[in-house]
PDB file of N, CA and C in Angstrom:
ATOM      1  N   UNK A 141    -153.639  -8.505 203.355  1.00 84.00           N
ATOM      2  CA  UNK A 141    -154.711  -9.151 202.640  1.00 84.00           C
ATOM      3  C   UNK A 141    -155.570  -9.972 203.608  1.00 84.00           C
ATOM      4  N   UNK A 142    -154.913 -10.727 204.471  1.00 86.00           N
ATOM      5  CA  UNK A 142    -155.664 -11.551 205.424  1.00 86.00           C
ATOM      6  C   UNK A 142    -156.518 -10.682 206.342  1.00 86.00           C
ATOM      7  N   UNK A 143    -155.954  -9.567 206.781  1.00 89.00           N
ATOM      8  CA  UNK A 143    -156.690  -8.672 207.666  1.00 89.00           C
ATOM      9  C   UNK A 143    -157.903  -8.071 206.942  1.00 89.00           C
ATOM     10  N   UNK A 144    -157.715  -7.674 205.690  1.00 87.00           N
ATOM     11  CA  UNK A 144    -158.813  -7.100 204.912  1.00 87.00           C
ATOM     12  C   UNK A 144    -159.934  -8.120 204.723  1.00 87.00           C
ATOM     13  N   UNK A 145    -159.583  -9.363 204.445  1.00 87.00           N
ATOM     14  CA  UNK A 145    -160.591 -10.412 204.308  1.00 87.00           C
ATOM     15  C   UNK A 145    -161.355 -10.613 205.608  1.00 87.00           C
ATOM     16  N   UNK A 146    -160.602 -10.651 206.695  1.00 89.00           N
ATOM     17  CA  UNK A 146    -161.226 -10.834 208.008  1.00 89.00           C
ATOM     18  C   UNK A 146    -162.176  -9.677 208.320  1.00 89.00           C
ATOM     19  N   UNK A 147    -161.728  -8.452 208.077  1.00 92.00           N
ATOM     20  CA  UNK A 147    -162.552  -7.274 208.364  1.00 92.00           C
ATOM     21  C   UNK A 147    -163.804  -7.228 207.491  1.00 92.00           C
ATOM     22  N   UNK A 148    -163.708  -7.772 206.279  1.00 90.00           N
ATOM     23  CA  UNK A 148    -164.854  -7.793 205.374  1.00 90.00           C
ATOM     24  C   UNK A 148    -165.793  -8.963 205.669  1.00 90.00           C
ATOM     25  N   UNK A 149    -165.386  -9.819 206.594  1.00 92.00           N
ATOM     26  CA  UNK A 149    -166.222 -10.967 206.943  1.00 92.00           C
ATOM     27  C   UNK A 149    -166.173 -12.081 205.912  1.00 92.00           C
ATOM     28  N   UNK A 150    -165.118 -12.104 205.115  1.00 87.00           N
ATOM     29  CA  UNK A 150    -164.955 -13.144 204.098  1.00 87.00           C
ATOM     30  C   UNK A 150    -164.139 -14.275 204.710  1.00 87.00           C
ATOM     31  N   UNK A 151    -164.754 -15.439 204.811  1.00 89.00           N
ATOM     32  CA  UNK A 151    -164.108 -16.575 205.463  1.00 89.00           C
ATOM     33  C   UNK A 151    -163.546 -17.571 204.466  1.00 89.00           C
ATOM     34  N   UNK A 152    -162.949 -17.067 203.410  1.00 87.00           N
ATOM     35  CA  UNK A 152    -162.327 -17.925 202.402  1.00 87.00           C
ATOM     36  C   UNK A 152    -160.905 -17.444 202.186  1.00 87.00           C
ATOM     37  N   UNK A 153    -160.070 -18.358 201.717  1.00 87.00           N
ATOM     38  CA  UNK A 153    -158.705 -17.978 201.372  1.00 87.00           C
ATOM     39  C   UNK A 153    -158.723 -17.183 200.075  1.00 87.00           C
ATOM     40  N   UNK A 154    -157.924 -16.143 200.012  1.00 88.00           N
ATOM     41  CA  UNK A 154    -157.795 -15.345 198.800  1.00 88.00           C
ATOM     42  C   UNK A 154    -156.408 -14.725 198.787  1.00 88.00           C
ATOM     43  N   UNK A 155    -156.002 -14.317 197.616  1.00 87.00           N
ATOM     44  CA  UNK A 155    -154.703 -13.687 197.443  1.00 87.00           C
ATOM     45  C   UNK A 155    -154.867 -12.553 196.441  1.00 87.00           C
ATOM     46  N   UNK A 156    -153.851 -11.745 196.257  1.00 87.00           N
ATOM     47  CA  UNK A 156    -153.940 -10.716 195.212  1.00 87.00           C
ATOM     48  C   UNK A 156    -154.255 -11.320 193.840  1.00 87.00           C
ATOM     49  N   UNK A 157    -153.798 -12.541 193.590  1.00 87.00           N
ATOM     50  CA  UNK A 157    -154.117 -13.191 192.319  1.00 87.00           C
ATOM     51  C   UNK A 157    -155.611 -13.476 192.190  1.00 87.00           C
ATOM     52  N   UNK A 158    -156.275 -13.721 193.311  1.00 86.00           N
ATOM     53  CA  UNK A 158    -157.722 -13.930 193.301  1.00 86.00           C
ATOM     54  C   UNK A 158    -158.416 -12.675 192.797  1.00 86.00           C
ATOM     55  N   UNK A 159    -157.997 -11.525 193.293  1.00 85.00           N
ATOM     56  CA  UNK A 159    -158.596 -10.247 192.870  1.00 85.00           C
ATOM     57  C   UNK A 159    -158.295  -9.979 191.398  1.00 85.00           C
ATOM     58  N   UNK A 160    -157.073 -10.286 190.984  1.00 87.00           N
ATOM     59  CA  UNK A 160    -156.656 -10.077 189.594  1.00 87.00           C
ATOM     60  C   UNK A 160    -157.494 -10.938 188.655  1.00 87.00           C
ATOM     61  N   UNK A 161    -157.687 -12.190 189.027  1.00 86.00           N
ATOM     62  CA  UNK A 161    -158.490 -13.104 188.213  1.00 86.00           C
ATOM     63  C   UNK A 161    -159.943 -12.614 188.141  1.00 86.00           C
ATOM     64  N   UNK A 162    -160.465 -12.196 189.266  1.00 86.00           N
ATOM     65  CA  UNK A 162    -161.836 -11.695 189.306  1.00 86.00           C
ATOM     66  C   UNK A 162    -161.995 -10.448 188.440  1.00 86.00           C
ATOM     67  N   UNK A 163    -161.030  -9.537 188.523  1.00 89.00           N
ATOM     68  CA  UNK A 163    -161.043  -8.313 187.725  1.00 89.00           C
ATOM     69  C   UNK A 163    -161.075  -8.644 186.242  1.00 89.00           C
ATOM     70  N   UNK A 164    -160.175  -9.514 185.799  1.00 90.00           N
ATOM     71  CA  UNK A 164    -160.097  -9.878 184.387  1.00 90.00           C
ATOM     72  C   UNK A 164    -161.381 -10.563 183.926  1.00 90.00           C
ATOM     73  N   UNK A 165    -161.892 -11.463 184.730  1.00 87.00           N
ATOM     74  CA  UNK A 165    -163.106 -12.193 184.380  1.00 87.00           C
ATOM     75  C   UNK A 165    -164.285 -11.242 184.229  1.00 87.00           C
ATOM     76  N   UNK A 166    -164.442 -10.312 185.157  1.00 87.00           N
ATOM     77  CA  UNK A 166    -165.555  -9.363 185.089  1.00 87.00           C
ATOM     78  C   UNK A 166    -165.440  -8.441 183.877  1.00 87.00           C
ATOM     79  N   UNK A 167    -164.227  -8.039 183.537  1.00 90.00           N
ATOM     80  CA  UNK A 167    -164.052  -7.218 182.338  1.00 90.00           C
ATOM     81  C   UNK A 167    -164.512  -7.976 181.100  1.00 90.00           C
ATOM     82  N   UNK A 168    -164.091  -9.227 180.980  1.00 87.00           N
ATOM     83  CA  UNK A 168    -164.472 -10.022 179.819  1.00 87.00           C
ATOM     84  C   UNK A 168    -165.978 -10.286 179.802  1.00 87.00           C
ATOM     85  N   UNK A 169    -166.558 -10.556 180.956  1.00 83.00           N
ATOM     86  CA  UNK A 169    -168.006 -10.780 181.034  1.00 83.00           C
ATOM     87  C   UNK A 169    -168.790  -9.545 180.627  1.00 83.00           C
ATOM     88  N   UNK A 170    -168.204  -8.383 180.841  1.00 85.00           N
ATOM     89  CA  UNK A 170    -168.880  -7.136 180.506  1.00 85.00           C
ATOM     90  C   UNK A 170    -168.542  -6.629 179.110  1.00 85.00           C
ATOM     91  N   UNK A 171    -167.919  -7.489 178.305  1.00 83.00           N
ATOM     92  CA  UNK A 171    -167.737  -7.178 176.900  1.00 83.00           C
ATOM     93  C   UNK A 171    -166.451  -6.485 176.509  1.00 83.00           C
ATOM     94  N   UNK A 172    -165.511  -6.309 177.437  1.00 88.00           N
ATOM     95  CA  UNK A 172    -164.236  -5.710 177.060  1.00 88.00           C
ATOM     96  C   UNK A 172    -163.490  -6.697 176.180  1.00 88.00           C
ATOM     97  N   UNK A 173    -162.775  -6.178 175.200  1.00 88.00           N
ATOM     98  CA  UNK A 173    -162.062  -7.075 174.298  1.00 88.00           C
ATOM     99  C   UNK A 173    -160.802  -7.613 174.972  1.00 88.00           C
ATOM    100  N   UNK A 174    -160.366  -8.748 174.481  1.00 89.00           N
ATOM    101  CA  UNK A 174    -159.254  -9.476 175.083  1.00 89.00           C
ATOM    102  C   UNK A 174    -157.962  -8.661 175.061  1.00 89.00           C
ATOM    103  N   UNK A 175    -157.765  -7.863 174.028  1.00 93.00           N
ATOM    104  CA  UNK A 175    -156.547  -7.047 173.931  1.00 93.00           C
ATOM    105  C   UNK A 175    -156.511  -5.958 174.996  1.00 93.00           C
ATOM    106  N   UNK A 176    -157.650  -5.389 175.312  1.00 92.00           N
ATOM    107  CA  UNK A 176    -157.718  -4.381 176.378  1.00 92.00           C
ATOM    108  C   UNK A 176    -157.366  -5.019 177.712  1.00 92.00           C
ATOM    109  N   UNK A 177    -157.939  -6.180 177.978  1.00 92.00           N
ATOM    110  CA  UNK A 177    -157.657  -6.897 179.225  1.00 92.00           C
ATOM    111  C   UNK A 177    -156.180  -7.285 179.272  1.00 92.00           C
ATOM    112  N   UNK A 178    -155.647  -7.723 178.149  1.00 93.00           N
ATOM    113  CA  UNK A 178    -154.224  -8.069 178.069  1.00 93.00           C
ATOM    114  C   UNK A 178    -153.363  -6.878 178.482  1.00 93.00           C
ATOM    115  N   UNK A 179    -153.680  -5.720 177.947  1.00 94.00           N
ATOM    116  CA  UNK A 179    -152.897  -4.519 178.262  1.00 94.00           C
ATOM    117  C   UNK A 179    -153.034  -4.132 179.736  1.00 94.00           C
ATOM    118  N   UNK A 180    -154.247  -4.187 180.259  1.00 93.00           N
ATOM    119  CA  UNK A 180    -154.469  -3.829 181.660  1.00 93.00           C
ATOM    120  C   UNK A 180    -153.732  -4.757 182.622  1.00 93.00           C
ATOM    121  N   UNK A 181    -153.653  -6.038 182.267  1.00 92.00           N
ATOM    122  CA  UNK A 181    -152.981  -7.007 183.129  1.00 92.00           C
ATOM    123  C   UNK A 181    -151.472  -7.037 182.905  1.00 92.00           C
ATOM    124  N   UNK A 182    -151.013  -6.418 181.829  1.00 93.00           N
ATOM    125  CA  UNK A 182    -149.587  -6.373 181.560  1.00 93.00           C
ATOM    126  C   UNK A 182    -149.022  -7.655 180.979  1.00 93.00           C
ATOM    127  N   UNK A 183    -149.877  -8.425 180.332  1.00 92.00           N
ATOM    128  CA  UNK A 183    -149.415  -9.666 179.705  1.00 92.00           C
ATOM    129  C   UNK A 183    -148.732  -9.351 178.385  1.00 92.00           C
ATOM    130  N   UNK A 184    -147.603  -9.971 178.143  1.00 94.00           N
ATOM    131  CA  UNK A 184    -146.896  -9.791 176.871  1.00 94.00           C
ATOM    132  C   UNK A 184    -147.556 -10.588 175.756  1.00 94.00           C
ATOM    133  N   UNK A 185    -148.076 -11.755 176.097  1.00 93.00           N
ATOM    134  CA  UNK A 185    -148.673 -12.652 175.111  1.00 93.00           C
ATOM    135  C   UNK A 185    -150.170 -12.793 175.388  1.00 93.00           C
ATOM    136  N   UNK A 186    -150.980 -12.643 174.362  1.00 91.00           N
ATOM    137  CA  UNK A 186    -152.436 -12.737 174.532  1.00 91.00           C
ATOM    138  C   UNK A 186    -152.853 -14.140 174.995  1.00 91.00           C
ATOM    139  N   UNK A 187    -152.039 -15.150 174.726  1.00 90.00           N
ATOM    140  CA  UNK A 187    -152.353 -16.506 175.173  1.00 90.00           C
ATOM    141  C   UNK A 187    -152.455 -16.570 176.696  1.00 90.00           C
ATOM    142  N   UNK A 188    -151.654 -15.780 177.373  1.00 88.00           N
ATOM    143  CA  UNK A 188    -151.710 -15.734 178.832  1.00 88.00           C
ATOM    144  C   UNK A 188    -153.057 -15.181 179.284  1.00 88.00           C
ATOM    145  N   UNK A 189    -153.541 -14.180 178.588  1.00 87.00           N
ATOM    146  CA  UNK A 189    -154.825 -13.558 178.922  1.00 87.00           C
ATOM    147  C   UNK A 189    -155.980 -14.488 178.581  1.00 87.00           C
ATOM    148  N   UNK A 190    -155.813 -15.328 177.582  1.00 87.00           N
ATOM    149  CA  UNK A 190    -156.874 -16.238 177.147  1.00 87.00           C
ATOM    150  C   UNK A 190    -157.289 -17.207 178.248  1.00 87.00           C
ATOM    151  N   UNK A 191    -156.454 -17.400 179.247  1.00 84.00           N
ATOM    152  CA  UNK A 191    -156.787 -18.276 180.369  1.00 84.00           C
ATOM    153  C   UNK A 191    -158.112 -17.850 181.007  1.00 84.00           C
ATOM    154  N   UNK A 192    -158.364 -16.558 181.034  1.00 81.00           N
ATOM    155  CA  UNK A 192    -159.552 -16.034 181.689  1.00 81.00           C
ATOM    156  C   UNK A 192    -160.837 -16.262 180.902  1.00 81.00           C
ATOM    157  N   UNK A 193    -160.720 -16.654 179.656  1.00 79.00           N
ATOM    158  CA  UNK A 193    -161.917 -16.828 178.835  1.00 79.00           C
ATOM    159  C   UNK A 193    -162.628 -18.149 179.086  1.00 79.00           C
ATOM    160  N   UNK A 194    -162.023 -19.065 179.844  1.00 74.00           N
ATOM    161  CA  UNK A 194    -162.661 -20.367 180.068  1.00 74.00           C
ATOM    162  C   UNK A 194    -164.007 -20.241 180.778  1.00 74.00           C
ATOM    163  N   UNK A 195    -164.214 -19.181 181.518  1.00 68.00           N
ATOM    164  CA  UNK A 195    -165.470 -19.014 182.245  1.00 68.00           C
ATOM    165  C   UNK A 195    -166.561 -18.409 181.366  1.00 68.00           C
ATOM    166  N   UNK A 196    -166.212 -18.035 180.154  1.00 69.00           N
ATOM    167  CA  UNK A 196    -167.160 -17.357 179.279  1.00 69.00           C
ATOM    168  C   UNK A 196    -167.860 -18.281 178.304  1.00 69.00           C
ATOM    169  N   UNK A 197    -167.666 -19.565 178.409  1.00 64.00           N
ATOM    170  CA  UNK A 197    -168.270 -20.515 177.475  1.00 64.00           C
ATOM    171  C   UNK A 197    -169.758 -20.669 177.758  1.00 64.00           C
ATOM    172  N   UNK A 198    -170.524 -19.662 177.336  1.00 61.00           N
ATOM    173  CA  UNK A 198    -171.962 -19.657 177.581  1.00 61.00           C
ATOM    174  C   UNK A 198    -172.763 -19.794 176.301  1.00 61.00           C
ATOM    175  N   UNK A 199    -172.079 -19.958 175.184  1.00 56.00           N
ATOM    176  CA  UNK A 199    -172.768 -20.085 173.907  1.00 56.00           C
ATOM    177  C   UNK A 199    -173.394 -18.769 173.488  1.00 56.00           C
ATOM    178  N   UNK A 200    -174.230 -18.799 172.438  1.00 55.00           N
ATOM    179  CA  UNK A 200    -174.822 -17.575 171.907  1.00 55.00           C
ATOM    180  C   UNK A 200    -175.694 -16.825 172.916  1.00 55.00           C
ATOM    181  N   UNK A 201    -176.283 -17.539 173.858  1.00 56.00           N
ATOM    182  CA  UNK A 201    -177.140 -16.882 174.850  1.00 56.00           C
ATOM    183  C   UNK A 201    -176.347 -16.033 175.834  1.00 56.00           C
ATOM    184  N   UNK A 202    -175.034 -16.209 175.826  1.00 57.00           N
ATOM    185  CA  UNK A 202    -174.182 -15.428 176.719  1.00 57.00           C
ATOM    186  C   UNK A 202    -173.885 -14.041 176.211  1.00 57.00           C
ATOM    187  N   UNK A 203    -174.285 -13.760 174.969  1.00 59.00           N
ATOM    188  CA  UNK A 203    -174.039 -12.445 174.384  1.00 59.00           C
ATOM    189  C   UNK A 203    -175.188 -11.519 174.750  1.00 59.00           C
ATOM    190  N   UNK A 204    -174.846 -10.407 175.390  1.00 62.00           N
ATOM    191  CA  UNK A 204    -175.848  -9.432 175.808  1.00 62.00           C
ATOM    192  C   UNK A 204    -175.542  -8.112 175.111  1.00 62.00           C
ATOM    193  N   UNK A 205    -176.526  -7.550 174.451  1.00 62.00           N
ATOM    194  CA  UNK A 205    -176.292  -6.280 173.760  1.00 62.00           C
ATOM    195  C   UNK A 205    -176.157  -5.162 174.789  1.00 62.00           C
ATOM    196  N   UNK A 206    -175.479  -4.111 174.412  1.00 61.00           N
ATOM    197  CA  UNK A 206    -175.321  -2.962 175.310  1.00 61.00           C
ATOM    198  C   UNK A 206    -176.663  -2.327 175.624  1.00 61.00           C
ATOM    199  N   UNK A 207    -177.617  -2.417 174.714  1.00 67.00           N
ATOM    200  CA  UNK A 207    -178.951  -1.861 174.949  1.00 67.00           C
ATOM    201  C   UNK A 207    -179.706  -2.646 176.026  1.00 67.00           C
ATOM    202  N   UNK A 208    -179.420  -3.939 176.107  1.00 64.00           N
ATOM    203  CA  UNK A 208    -180.090  -4.782 177.099  1.00 64.00           C
ATOM    204  C   UNK A 208    -179.566  -4.540 178.504  1.00 64.00           C
ATOM    205  N   UNK A 209    -178.377  -3.966 178.601  1.00 61.00           N
ATOM    206  CA  UNK A 209    -177.807  -3.729 179.922  1.00 61.00           C
ATOM    207  C   UNK A 209    -178.476  -2.533 180.490  1.00 61.00           C
TER     208      UNK A 209
END
């Protein structure tokens, strides 16, 4: 992981959990439902997956229709 970061020119600390968090966050931002993300991450309890929703508190303006994309 450290070598890959160095080769990519990324000068920040990261771990596999960083990639996992980013993956889950991007799925939720792109409208995937929480249950799908739960299954992909292998969480037994949806409450564990709900941790990733804290970044989505954008109010009604955060909702983008599929046609707008």
